[in-house]
XYZ file of C-alpha atoms in Angstrom:
679
model
C 0.279 -6.389 -172.358
C -2.835 -5.410 -170.351
C -2.513 -4.724 -166.619
C -4.737 -7.718 -165.766
C -2.509 -10.051 -167.773
C 0.568 -8.782 -165.937
C -1.103 -9.319 -162.562
C -2.252 -12.841 -163.516
C 1.237 -13.790 -164.670
C 2.786 -12.468 -161.432
C 0.280 -14.474 -159.344
C 1.228 -17.646 -161.223
C 4.899 -16.978 -160.507
C 4.253 -16.372 -156.791
C 2.201 -19.577 -156.523
C 5.200 -21.530 -157.799
C 7.129 -20.291 -154.740
C 4.353 -21.129 -152.297
C 3.174 -24.506 -153.592
C 5.460 -27.529 -153.752
C 6.307 -28.628 -157.267
C 5.245 -32.125 -158.404
C 7.604 -34.899 -157.370
C 8.589 -35.580 -160.969
C 10.089 -32.109 -161.257
C 12.166 -32.321 -158.082
C 15.858 -33.185 -158.196
C 18.645 -33.400 -155.661
C 21.188 -32.358 -158.311
C 21.122 -28.960 -159.995
C 21.656 -28.917 -163.718
C 23.129 -25.847 -165.364
C 20.495 -24.243 -167.535
C 21.462 -23.434 -171.105
C 22.498 -19.819 -171.597
C 19.962 -17.778 -173.488
C 22.609 -15.387 -174.751
C 24.076 -14.041 -177.925
C 26.892 -16.436 -178.764
C 28.534 -14.333 -181.460
C 31.830 -14.427 -179.521
C 33.567 -17.741 -180.229
C 34.724 -19.961 -177.413
C 38.470 -19.967 -176.975
C 41.047 -22.135 -175.241
C 41.255 -20.884 -171.644
C 44.680 -22.480 -171.292
C 45.966 -20.410 -174.202
C 44.573 -17.251 -172.607
C 46.177 -18.218 -169.295
C 49.569 -18.571 -170.969
C 49.075 -15.268 -172.783
C 48.210 -13.363 -169.613
C 50.783 -15.039 -167.384
C 54.371 -14.291 -168.353
C 55.831 -16.118 -165.321
C 53.796 -19.268 -164.829
C 56.813 -20.943 -163.279
C 56.782 -18.588 -160.308
C 53.033 -18.987 -159.872
C 53.306 -22.777 -159.857
C 56.206 -22.697 -157.383
C 54.528 -20.314 -154.945
C 51.140 -21.993 -155.043
C 52.655 -25.495 -154.829
C 54.436 -24.336 -151.696
C 51.108 -23.602 -150.035
C 49.584 -26.763 -151.449
C 52.246 -28.628 -149.479
C 51.288 -26.620 -146.366
C 47.472 -26.625 -146.274
C 47.646 -25.756 -142.572
C 48.725 -22.251 -143.680
C 45.547 -21.685 -145.711
C 42.708 -20.802 -143.344
C 39.082 -21.465 -144.216
C 37.647 -18.498 -142.322
C 39.818 -15.538 -141.422
C 37.250 -13.923 -139.137
C 37.564 -16.689 -136.547
C 41.096 -15.736 -135.476
C 42.165 -13.257 -132.834
C 44.720 -10.673 -133.911
C 47.411 -12.555 -131.979
C 46.553 -15.814 -133.717
C 46.464 -14.184 -137.119
C 49.825 -12.479 -136.573
C 51.472 -15.779 -135.678
C 49.767 -17.392 -138.668
C 51.314 -14.781 -140.978
C 54.757 -15.261 -139.429
C 54.533 -18.985 -140.174
C 53.523 -18.254 -143.762
C 56.479 -15.899 -144.197
C 58.920 -18.363 -142.628
C 57.806 -21.088 -145.045
C 58.414 -18.773 -148.007
C 61.881 -17.831 -146.759
C 62.842 -21.392 -145.808
C 62.022 -22.485 -149.365
C 64.850 -20.357 -150.680
C 63.022 -17.240 -151.826
C 64.831 -13.922 -151.472
C 62.177 -11.183 -151.545
C 64.790 -8.462 -151.061
C 66.721 -9.688 -154.095
C 63.505 -9.652 -156.118
C 62.755 -6.112 -154.965
C 66.213 -4.835 -155.880
C 66.925 -6.824 -159.046
C 63.943 -8.762 -160.404
C 61.098 -6.300 -160.078
C 58.625 -8.263 -162.163
C 58.912 -11.296 -159.881
C 58.549 -9.167 -156.762
C 55.386 -7.452 -157.961
C 53.945 -10.698 -159.304
C 54.401 -12.255 -155.867
C 52.321 -9.392 -154.443
C 49.490 -10.364 -156.788
C 49.836 -14.096 -156.121
C 49.922 -13.807 -152.325
C 46.950 -11.434 -152.169
C 44.549 -14.383 -152.268
C 46.654 -16.440 -149.878
C 46.362 -13.811 -147.151
C 46.343 -10.041 -147.612
C 47.973 -9.655 -144.203
C 50.915 -11.674 -145.532
C 51.093 -9.456 -148.626
C 51.105 -6.307 -146.504
C 53.587 -7.608 -143.935
C 55.992 -8.529 -146.718
C 55.419 -5.104 -148.249
C 56.336 -3.460 -144.946
C 59.444 -5.613 -144.514
C 60.780 -5.447 -148.061
C 59.229 -2.535 -150.006
C 59.136 -0.066 -147.122
C 61.701 -0.966 -144.457
C 64.068 -2.730 -146.836
C 63.358 -0.424 -149.758
C 63.990 2.717 -147.715
C 67.361 1.421 -146.485
C 68.447 0.225 -149.929
C 67.174 3.214 -151.923
C 67.717 6.094 -149.503
C 70.966 4.820 -148.008
C 74.395 4.322 -149.538
C 76.538 1.224 -150.163
C 77.568 0.857 -146.519
C 73.924 0.680 -145.473
C 73.184 -1.911 -148.133
C 76.104 -4.119 -147.117
C 75.267 -3.819 -143.436
C 71.554 -4.588 -143.616
C 70.657 -6.417 -146.843
C 70.976 -10.039 -145.664
C 69.387 -9.451 -142.268
C 66.404 -7.694 -143.804
C 66.052 -10.321 -146.527
C 66.024 -13.234 -144.067
C 63.725 -11.438 -141.609
C 66.490 -11.493 -138.994
C 65.878 -7.781 -138.537
C 62.130 -7.271 -138.816
C 61.728 -3.591 -139.538
C 59.319 -0.696 -139.638
C 58.637 2.249 -141.908
C 57.993 5.041 -139.433
C 56.503 7.861 -141.451
C 52.860 8.444 -140.453
C 52.199 10.409 -137.259
C 49.065 10.843 -135.204
C 48.678 14.398 -136.494
C 50.109 14.014 -140.008
C 49.675 11.314 -142.642
C 49.617 12.514 -146.225
C 51.405 15.786 -145.483
C 54.857 14.252 -145.047
C 56.646 17.593 -145.237
C 54.896 18.654 -142.018
C 56.049 15.715 -139.868
C 57.165 16.817 -136.392
C 59.470 14.054 -135.065
C 62.949 15.534 -134.592
C 66.500 14.277 -135.095
C 68.931 16.844 -133.647
C 72.693 16.409 -134.076
C 74.800 16.485 -130.901
C 78.209 17.468 -132.299
C 79.924 16.716 -128.989
C 79.066 12.987 -129.167
C 78.552 12.692 -132.941
C 75.035 11.353 -132.401
C 71.509 12.171 -133.429
C 68.971 12.636 -130.647
C 65.501 11.477 -131.653
C 62.507 13.026 -129.918
C 58.746 13.096 -130.213
C 58.004 16.752 -129.356
C 54.272 16.319 -128.634
C 51.477 13.774 -128.851
C 50.541 14.698 -132.429
C 54.050 13.593 -133.465
C 53.653 10.032 -132.122
C 54.315 7.602 -134.966
C 51.031 5.809 -135.701
C 49.825 2.801 -137.681
C 53.406 1.582 -138.048
C 53.465 -1.933 -139.548
C 55.628 -4.548 -137.769
C 55.871 -2.241 -134.740
C 53.522 -3.789 -132.182
C 55.387 -7.100 -131.861
C 58.128 -7.835 -134.391
C 60.017 -4.659 -135.249
C 63.682 -4.543 -134.196
C 64.648 -1.446 -136.188
C 62.887 1.178 -138.236
C 63.386 3.867 -140.817
C 62.186 6.932 -138.946
C 61.241 9.999 -140.950
C 62.082 13.048 -138.871
C 63.122 16.686 -139.174
C 66.898 16.907 -139.488
C 68.218 19.712 -137.300
C 71.831 20.811 -136.845
C 73.395 23.658 -134.852
C 73.406 26.920 -136.778
C 76.913 27.720 -138.092
C 76.868 31.194 -136.496
C 77.266 29.670 -133.025
C 74.095 31.313 -131.741
C 72.783 28.033 -130.335
C 69.847 28.036 -132.750
C 69.041 24.996 -134.838
C 68.808 24.900 -138.635
C 65.849 22.760 -139.760
C 66.629 21.028 -143.053
C 63.282 19.282 -143.318
C 62.263 15.638 -143.251
C 64.983 12.994 -143.719
C 65.197 9.254 -143.037
C 67.159 7.700 -140.147
C 67.727 4.108 -139.021
C 66.634 3.808 -135.390
C 67.034 0.611 -133.284
C 63.765 -0.204 -131.515
C 64.131 -3.503 -129.626
C 66.908 -5.760 -128.382
C 67.262 -9.499 -129.051
C 64.833 -10.252 -126.225
C 62.251 -7.998 -127.920
C 62.486 -5.401 -125.169
C 62.286 -1.760 -126.234
C 65.507 0.208 -125.957
C 65.609 3.084 -123.447
C 63.614 6.048 -124.689
C 61.576 3.967 -127.150
C 57.944 3.411 -126.171
C 55.705 1.237 -128.365
C 51.990 0.456 -128.013
C 49.767 -1.911 -129.977
C 47.201 -0.037 -132.120
C 44.758 -2.859 -131.365
C 42.047 -4.328 -133.561
C 41.479 -2.751 -136.949
C 38.718 -3.099 -139.534
C 40.896 -5.690 -141.272
C 44.464 -6.941 -141.709
C 44.577 -8.311 -138.163
C 47.646 -10.325 -139.150
C 49.737 -7.143 -139.371
C 51.008 -5.863 -136.024
C 50.474 -2.116 -136.311
C 51.827 -0.043 -133.464
C 52.386 3.490 -132.207
C 55.767 4.700 -130.977
C 57.166 7.628 -129.052
C 60.828 8.632 -128.747
C 62.425 10.376 -125.778
C 66.089 11.364 -126.171
C 66.954 8.265 -128.205
C 70.580 8.468 -129.348
C 71.765 6.947 -132.624
C 75.094 7.258 -134.497
C 75.466 10.058 -137.048
C 76.005 7.375 -139.704
C 72.421 6.192 -139.208
C 71.249 9.023 -141.456
C 70.249 7.480 -144.793
C 72.424 9.835 -146.748
C 72.031 9.144 -150.443
C 70.572 12.601 -151.082
C 72.105 14.612 -148.226
C 75.032 14.284 -145.790
C 76.062 15.806 -142.484
C 79.723 15.827 -141.437
C 81.267 15.516 -137.988
C 81.046 19.247 -137.438
C 77.360 19.445 -138.331
C 77.753 20.827 -141.858
C 74.774 19.856 -144.011
C 75.362 19.190 -147.726
C 73.091 18.163 -150.578
C 73.490 18.445 -154.345
C 69.762 19.137 -154.595
C 67.491 22.003 -153.654
C 65.277 21.247 -150.629
C 62.227 20.641 -152.823
C 64.165 18.484 -155.292
C 65.733 16.436 -152.485
C 62.356 15.867 -150.842
C 60.821 14.807 -154.160
C 63.743 12.463 -154.849
C 63.324 10.898 -151.396
C 59.626 10.200 -151.874
C 60.158 9.193 -155.497
C 62.290 6.257 -154.381
C 59.243 4.850 -152.593
C 57.271 4.422 -155.843
C 57.767 0.641 -155.725
C 55.368 0.374 -152.803
C 52.546 1.813 -154.921
C 53.311 -0.556 -157.767
C 53.139 -3.455 -155.309
C 49.785 -2.306 -153.931
C 48.403 -1.979 -157.455
C 49.379 -5.581 -158.196
C 48.048 -6.847 -154.862
C 44.732 -5.068 -155.390
C 44.503 -6.523 -158.889
C 44.985 -10.004 -157.423
C 42.026 -9.414 -155.085
C 39.876 -8.154 -157.962
C 40.671 -11.204 -160.084
C 39.675 -13.482 -157.214
C 36.426 -11.653 -156.499
C 35.383 -11.585 -160.153
C 36.225 -15.280 -160.526
C 34.063 -16.254 -157.550
C 31.142 -14.096 -158.661
C 31.123 -15.075 -162.333
C 31.311 -18.798 -161.538
C 28.577 -18.522 -158.952
C 26.338 -16.510 -161.264
C 26.833 -18.995 -164.092
C 25.457 -21.918 -162.068
C 23.041 -20.275 -159.618
C 19.500 -20.623 -160.969
C 16.565 -18.423 -160.016
C 13.162 -17.947 -161.698
C 12.463 -18.582 -165.354
C 9.718 -18.635 -167.953
C 6.311 -20.031 -167.073
C 6.309 -23.837 -167.157
C 10.038 -23.749 -167.937
C 13.266 -24.371 -166.068
C 14.931 -21.757 -163.912
C 17.776 -19.881 -165.540
C 21.224 -18.875 -164.323
C 21.260 -15.486 -162.622
C 24.061 -14.434 -164.974
C 21.560 -14.668 -167.842
C 19.689 -11.689 -166.409
C 20.722 -8.503 -168.160
C 20.874 -6.614 -164.864
C 23.500 -9.054 -163.579
C 25.413 -8.897 -166.843
C 25.504 -5.107 -166.682
C 27.102 -5.320 -163.234
C 29.636 -8.048 -163.923
C 30.696 -7.921 -167.576
C 32.029 -4.331 -167.371
C 33.791 -5.356 -164.158
C 35.426 -8.284 -165.938
C 36.425 -5.939 -168.767
C 37.919 -3.458 -166.307
C 39.803 -6.281 -164.590
C 41.429 -7.203 -167.897
C 42.183 -3.549 -168.642
C 43.860 -3.224 -165.253
C 45.827 -6.424 -165.883
C 47.371 -5.105 -169.079
C 47.953 -1.648 -167.602
C 49.590 -3.007 -164.447
C 51.896 -5.080 -166.655
C 52.751 -1.908 -168.572
C 53.453 -0.073 -165.298
C 55.777 -2.835 -164.074
C 57.615 -2.763 -167.386
C 57.974 1.022 -167.210
C 59.143 0.803 -163.600
C 61.766 -1.778 -164.565
C 63.060 0.427 -167.368
C 63.128 3.493 -165.114
C 65.174 1.679 -162.467
C 67.577 0.460 -165.136
C 68.007 3.659 -167.185
C 67.242 6.286 -164.513
C 65.985 8.571 -167.293
C 64.492 11.617 -165.614
C 61.428 11.820 -167.881
C 60.663 8.136 -167.490
C 61.115 8.264 -163.714
C 58.627 11.143 -163.508
C 56.261 9.295 -165.819
C 56.367 6.162 -163.669
C 55.910 8.162 -160.471
C 52.720 9.726 -161.814
C 51.349 6.581 -163.442
C 51.969 4.522 -160.296
C 50.139 7.136 -158.228
C 47.180 7.242 -160.598
C 46.911 3.508 -161.162
C 47.264 2.712 -157.460
C 44.438 5.133 -156.681
C 42.214 3.902 -159.505
C 42.805 0.178 -158.953
C 42.317 0.183 -155.192
C 39.185 2.331 -155.340
C 37.697 0.240 -158.131
C 38.475 -3.032 -156.344
C 36.951 -1.753 -153.091
C 33.726 -0.900 -154.903
C 33.778 -4.136 -156.893
C 34.022 -6.254 -153.739
C 30.716 -4.881 -152.474
C 29.051 -5.417 -155.847
C 30.371 -8.977 -156.003
C 29.066 -9.716 -152.529
C 25.617 -8.422 -153.535
C 25.648 -10.398 -156.794
C 26.171 -13.582 -154.781
C 23.136 -12.852 -152.604
C 22.967 -14.368 -149.140
C 25.694 -16.881 -149.894
C 28.069 -14.006 -150.567
C 27.557 -13.012 -146.945
C 29.011 -16.274 -145.630
C 32.500 -15.705 -144.240
C 33.741 -18.895 -145.859
C 33.116 -17.347 -149.302
C 35.661 -14.641 -148.416
C 34.024 -11.408 -149.555
C 33.798 -10.060 -146.009
C 37.470 -10.614 -145.176
C 38.668 -9.440 -148.590
C 36.562 -6.310 -148.324
C 37.771 -5.517 -144.797
C 41.420 -6.339 -145.486
C 41.570 -4.511 -148.795
C 39.719 -1.362 -147.750
C 42.832 0.341 -146.337
C 44.596 -0.035 -149.700
C 42.785 3.177 -150.604
C 44.635 5.025 -147.852
C 48.119 3.721 -147.148
C 51.069 4.312 -149.468
C 49.347 7.574 -150.306
C 45.703 8.517 -149.838
C 43.941 8.079 -153.163
C 42.656 11.649 -153.299
C 46.168 12.967 -152.717
C 47.662 10.641 -155.328
C 45.149 11.693 -157.970
C 46.104 15.301 -157.329
C 49.712 14.370 -158.096
C 48.557 12.982 -161.441
C 46.608 16.168 -162.178
C 49.595 18.305 -161.208
C 51.831 16.362 -163.597
C 49.296 16.730 -166.404
C 49.188 20.481 -165.839
C 52.974 20.610 -165.879
C 53.043 18.717 -169.172
C 50.319 20.975 -170.546
C 52.463 23.997 -169.770
C 55.536 22.332 -171.300
C 53.608 21.632 -174.478
C 53.079 25.274 -175.086
C 56.714 25.975 -174.162
C 57.960 23.573 -176.819
C 59.495 21.054 -174.422
C 59.424 17.317 -175.282
C 56.784 15.122 -173.686
C 57.141 11.694 -172.086
C 55.783 8.546 -173.703
C 52.580 8.186 -171.683
C 51.681 11.823 -172.213
C 52.356 11.870 -175.949
C 48.708 12.270 -176.891
C 48.720 15.727 -175.305
C 50.532 16.933 -178.417
C 47.114 16.760 -180.049
C 45.608 18.941 -177.330
C 44.620 21.861 -179.489
C 43.090 19.663 -182.187
C 41.322 17.249 -179.842
C 39.800 20.069 -177.803
C 38.001 21.510 -180.813
C 34.247 20.995 -181.199
C 33.493 17.537 -182.628
C 32.534 16.808 -186.205
C 28.680 16.716 -186.362
C 28.822 13.681 -188.652
C 30.813 11.788 -186.030
C 28.603 12.999 -183.176
C 25.562 11.420 -184.854
C 27.180 8.235 -186.182
C 25.381 5.227 -184.671
C 26.832 2.460 -186.821
C 28.142 -0.502 -184.778
C 31.358 -0.533 -186.794
C 31.963 3.073 -185.790
C 31.078 2.553 -182.120
C 33.583 -0.310 -181.924
C 36.281 1.420 -183.944
C 39.430 1.658 -181.765
C 40.293 5.000 -183.341
C 36.932 6.434 -182.232
C 37.179 4.988 -178.719
C 40.761 6.099 -178.105
C 40.192 9.578 -179.494
C 37.009 9.969 -177.441
C 38.659 9.164 -174.097
C 41.628 11.340 -175.024
C 39.266 14.134 -175.975
C 37.803 13.966 -172.488
C 41.252 14.205 -170.877
C 42.257 17.038 -173.194
C 39.032 18.914 -172.588
C 39.214 18.556 -168.803
C 42.869 19.563 -168.786
C 42.281 22.628 -170.923
C 39.274 23.825 -168.916
C 40.834 23.250 -165.492
C 43.976 25.078 -166.576
C 41.839 28.064 -167.579
C 39.899 27.928 -164.300
C 43.077 27.749 -162.214
C 44.550 30.730 -164.024
C 41.373 32.725 -163.470
C 40.905 31.860 -159.776
C 44.586 32.153 -158.834
C 44.552 35.848 -159.680
C 41.698 36.414 -157.243
C 42.163 33.775 -154.547
C 45.806 32.727 -154.614
C 47.212 29.359 -155.666
C 46.030 27.263 -152.696
C 42.409 28.419 -152.685
C 42.241 28.243 -156.470
C 43.416 24.630 -156.379
C 40.858 23.791 -153.699
C 38.084 25.455 -155.687
C 38.972 23.314 -158.717
C 39.741 20.150 -156.725
C 36.873 17.967 -157.955
C 37.625 19.033 -161.520
C 41.266 18.005 -160.988
C 40.304 14.598 -159.596
C 38.010 14.012 -162.561
C 40.898 14.902 -164.875
C 43.243 12.410 -163.198
C 40.740 9.552 -163.419
C 40.034 10.366 -167.063
C 43.746 10.219 -167.834
C 44.152 6.846 -166.119
C 41.195 5.417 -168.039
C 42.635 6.665 -171.345
C 45.914 4.900 -170.534
C 43.998 1.740 -169.575
C 42.127 1.693 -172.876
C 45.369 2.017 -174.821
C 46.869 -0.924 -172.959
C 43.945 -3.331 -173.255
C 43.687 -2.567 -176.976
C 47.390 -3.285 -177.306
C 46.808 -6.493 -175.374
C 44.133 -7.476 -177.881
C 46.324 -6.656 -180.876
C 49.229 -8.735 -179.585
C 47.090 -11.819 -178.891
C 47.903 -14.430 -181.539
C 44.777 -16.546 -181.057
C 41.987 -14.987 -183.115
C 39.140 -16.214 -180.900
C 40.814 -15.041 -177.687
C 41.631 -11.721 -179.337
C 37.950 -11.145 -180.159
C 37.037 -11.522 -176.480
C 39.746 -9.083 -175.342
C 38.659 -6.617 -178.027
C 35.031 -6.931 -176.898
C 36.091 -6.159 -173.326
C 38.104 -3.151 -174.502
C 35.066 -1.848 -176.385
C 32.805 -2.402 -173.391
C 35.288 -0.687 -171.062
C 35.461 2.410 -173.257
C 31.769 2.631 -174.162
C 30.654 2.393 -170.545
C 32.987 5.288 -169.623
C 31.552 7.340 -172.484
C 27.985 6.533 -171.456
C 28.581 7.415 -167.806
C 30.267 10.794 -168.362
C 27.893 13.673 -169.034
C 30.767 15.721 -170.463
C 30.250 14.090 -173.857
C 26.607 15.147 -173.937
C 27.308 18.642 -172.630
C 29.923 19.173 -175.352
C 27.658 17.673 -178.036
C 30.402 15.139 -178.643
C 27.724 12.433 -178.490
C 24.287 13.251 -179.897
C 21.147 11.814 -178.228
C 20.631 9.100 -180.833
C 24.281 8.101 -180.537
C 23.961 7.912 -176.752
C 21.059 5.479 -177.223
C 23.090 3.442 -179.693
C 25.958 3.266 -177.188
C 23.556 1.996 -174.522
C 22.317 -0.730 -176.861
C 25.872 -1.673 -177.812
C 26.869 -1.964 -174.135
C 23.991 -4.378 -173.517
C 24.914 -6.359 -176.636
C 28.559 -6.640 -175.576
C 27.509 -7.743 -172.082
C 25.363 -10.451 -173.647
C 28.193 -11.599 -175.908
C 30.704 -11.701 -173.077
C 28.272 -13.708 -170.965
C 28.954 -16.626 -173.295
C 32.715 -16.555 -172.648
C 32.955 -15.073 -169.153
C 33.707 -18.436 -167.493
C 36.778 -19.198 -169.623
C 37.814 -15.565 -169.197
C 37.997 -15.978 -165.409
C 39.382 -19.503 -165.747
C 42.301 -17.891 -167.589
C 43.340 -16.202 -164.328
C 44.236 -19.756 -163.263
C 43.611 -19.340 -159.543
C 43.734 -22.828 -157.997
C 40.726 -23.844 -155.907
C 42.873 -24.351 -152.805
C 44.020 -20.714 -153.108
C 40.604 -19.262 -153.997
C 38.952 -21.197 -151.109
C 35.443 -19.833 -151.707
C 33.101 -22.848 -151.943
C 30.591 -21.086 -154.203
C 33.283 -20.042 -156.688
C 35.413 -23.133 -157.181
C 36.150 -24.605 -160.588
C 34.042 -27.619 -159.614
C 30.928 -25.486 -159.050
C 29.643 -26.010 -162.591
C 29.366 -29.773 -161.957
C 28.375 -29.778 -158.296
C 27.488 -26.230 -157.188
C 27.008 -26.784 -153.475
C 29.154 -29.767 -152.512
C 32.093 -27.768 -151.153
C 29.729 -25.262 -149.544
C 27.882 -28.021 -147.671
C 31.178 -29.541 -146.555
C 32.250 -26.184 -145.128
C 29.511 -26.395 -142.495
C 29.982 -30.082 -141.761
C 27.762 -31.948 -144.233
C 29.400 -34.592 -146.394
């Protein structure tokens, strides 16, 4: 097309914006424009897909019906509340849940799937509620139940469950967060009174960001250095490292006990409904029995005993807190499902521009919008199936206590928590942008969700630290492979390390056939090749640099390589799970959509990673074919994206974003207009 023709066409388009259209073309009611898309994916029954995805619809209906009966507990705009108002709002929400007969502590200890599903369900009710319940039950309750012994469980279970003893998880300090082993708070045994004396030695040891502390907390699990008098009678203290202690914080009138000082951390970027506080201890005395002593004991005379080595005991202590990461993964997934639902529905009905003398088209018909949202929808489904796999693995590990499985779950929960929360944080910004100016309205929830969710990337383990744990486990398994030791289930593909790390077959590298590009065997092997290649090369680099720099500096020098390895591993696991989800789906039409999303998920990762080009694993013409296939899959999924988000089955009164309600297809702006006072 000549330059003059392009200019003339652009002028015509601009004039349409500046000059009023004829009266005959005006309408007070928007009509959804037909989708100019490739409809090769068949429409499927969204209700069937909902039932397939949701293995506990009964719980969802019960929980959401509870809030339907209490609409006063579902705010329209979160940003309008003060932190005090929001905290009281969350307390009311929690009281309604408990008064309806739910026992979150029982779920956490016995019915793990229900507990983690509640985290997903409540994420769109109020993330502050999700987090406050996580503090009370996963952290405070979980630490007492999992780190203590039977007497602790009997003494505290009911009171924790019924919120009669609101509690805190006092780990993070002003000067130390991720480095738990370096915490400075002290618990010193006074053998003359048979008591521990809790002290904050300096300002950097002040407990910080402690949930439930500012207003509600009556007791807390305090992580502190356990110190006992040296057996030689010299008066010195033996430091046995960080242990967990139950410390009373406030009396029945909510007044701090002597020696306990608590301050409100004030306004945060989000989660104003959670009362985070800072606390300092000065000669606070607690009974010796308040040591949570599942992994170590101290007798009346101050003798310390543990069946584990210090490193093994510390790992076992932190390993029992894995459930918190599983809960955050599920909560983050709930936010992602909500955000994608709002954005896809809005994009399907929002019309902008169009062909000359023709109707405007839905913004979701633009390929640029499809390329942003269809891979996101595919990733959301991949995370759904992988989170379900994680919960299942967690349940088995708690039941069997198999050492390999426990280690597997610990690593997978770390990696999936890091991946899910980071992806959701990024997706929220993209979703807001895809909804244009209307996405900026507080009532459409992106602002609050983005602010409330952002900290998910940090608490329960900073994502960068968690990914390093995944990389460390992979390296350990890599070493075991060459030592002949058995490998855990999730790591089984590393048995093919030597073969998969070999240079690719040139015929495969140049194969551009669609059937090949969408072959599950090709996609799985390709993502596993990446993990194998990264693992092999980083292991060689670490060996080389350790000889010259020492272990710490070598690790730091390879850190970005290690993080890339961890993410690659998580994505390989995700692909396996979404493909399995497709294979198990009994409805052929629904299965085709899940398979298309699995293909899109994998192909986009291949396209985005230069490793495949550097290794000649993907030749230039194949890279172009992959790009074309990604665009084709986005176009195909455009035709079924609405039923795909409908299958998440988030009720409108829970979603509460006027531009993303299920009614938007029929009347796009009715609820939005009502939100600002127009009937």
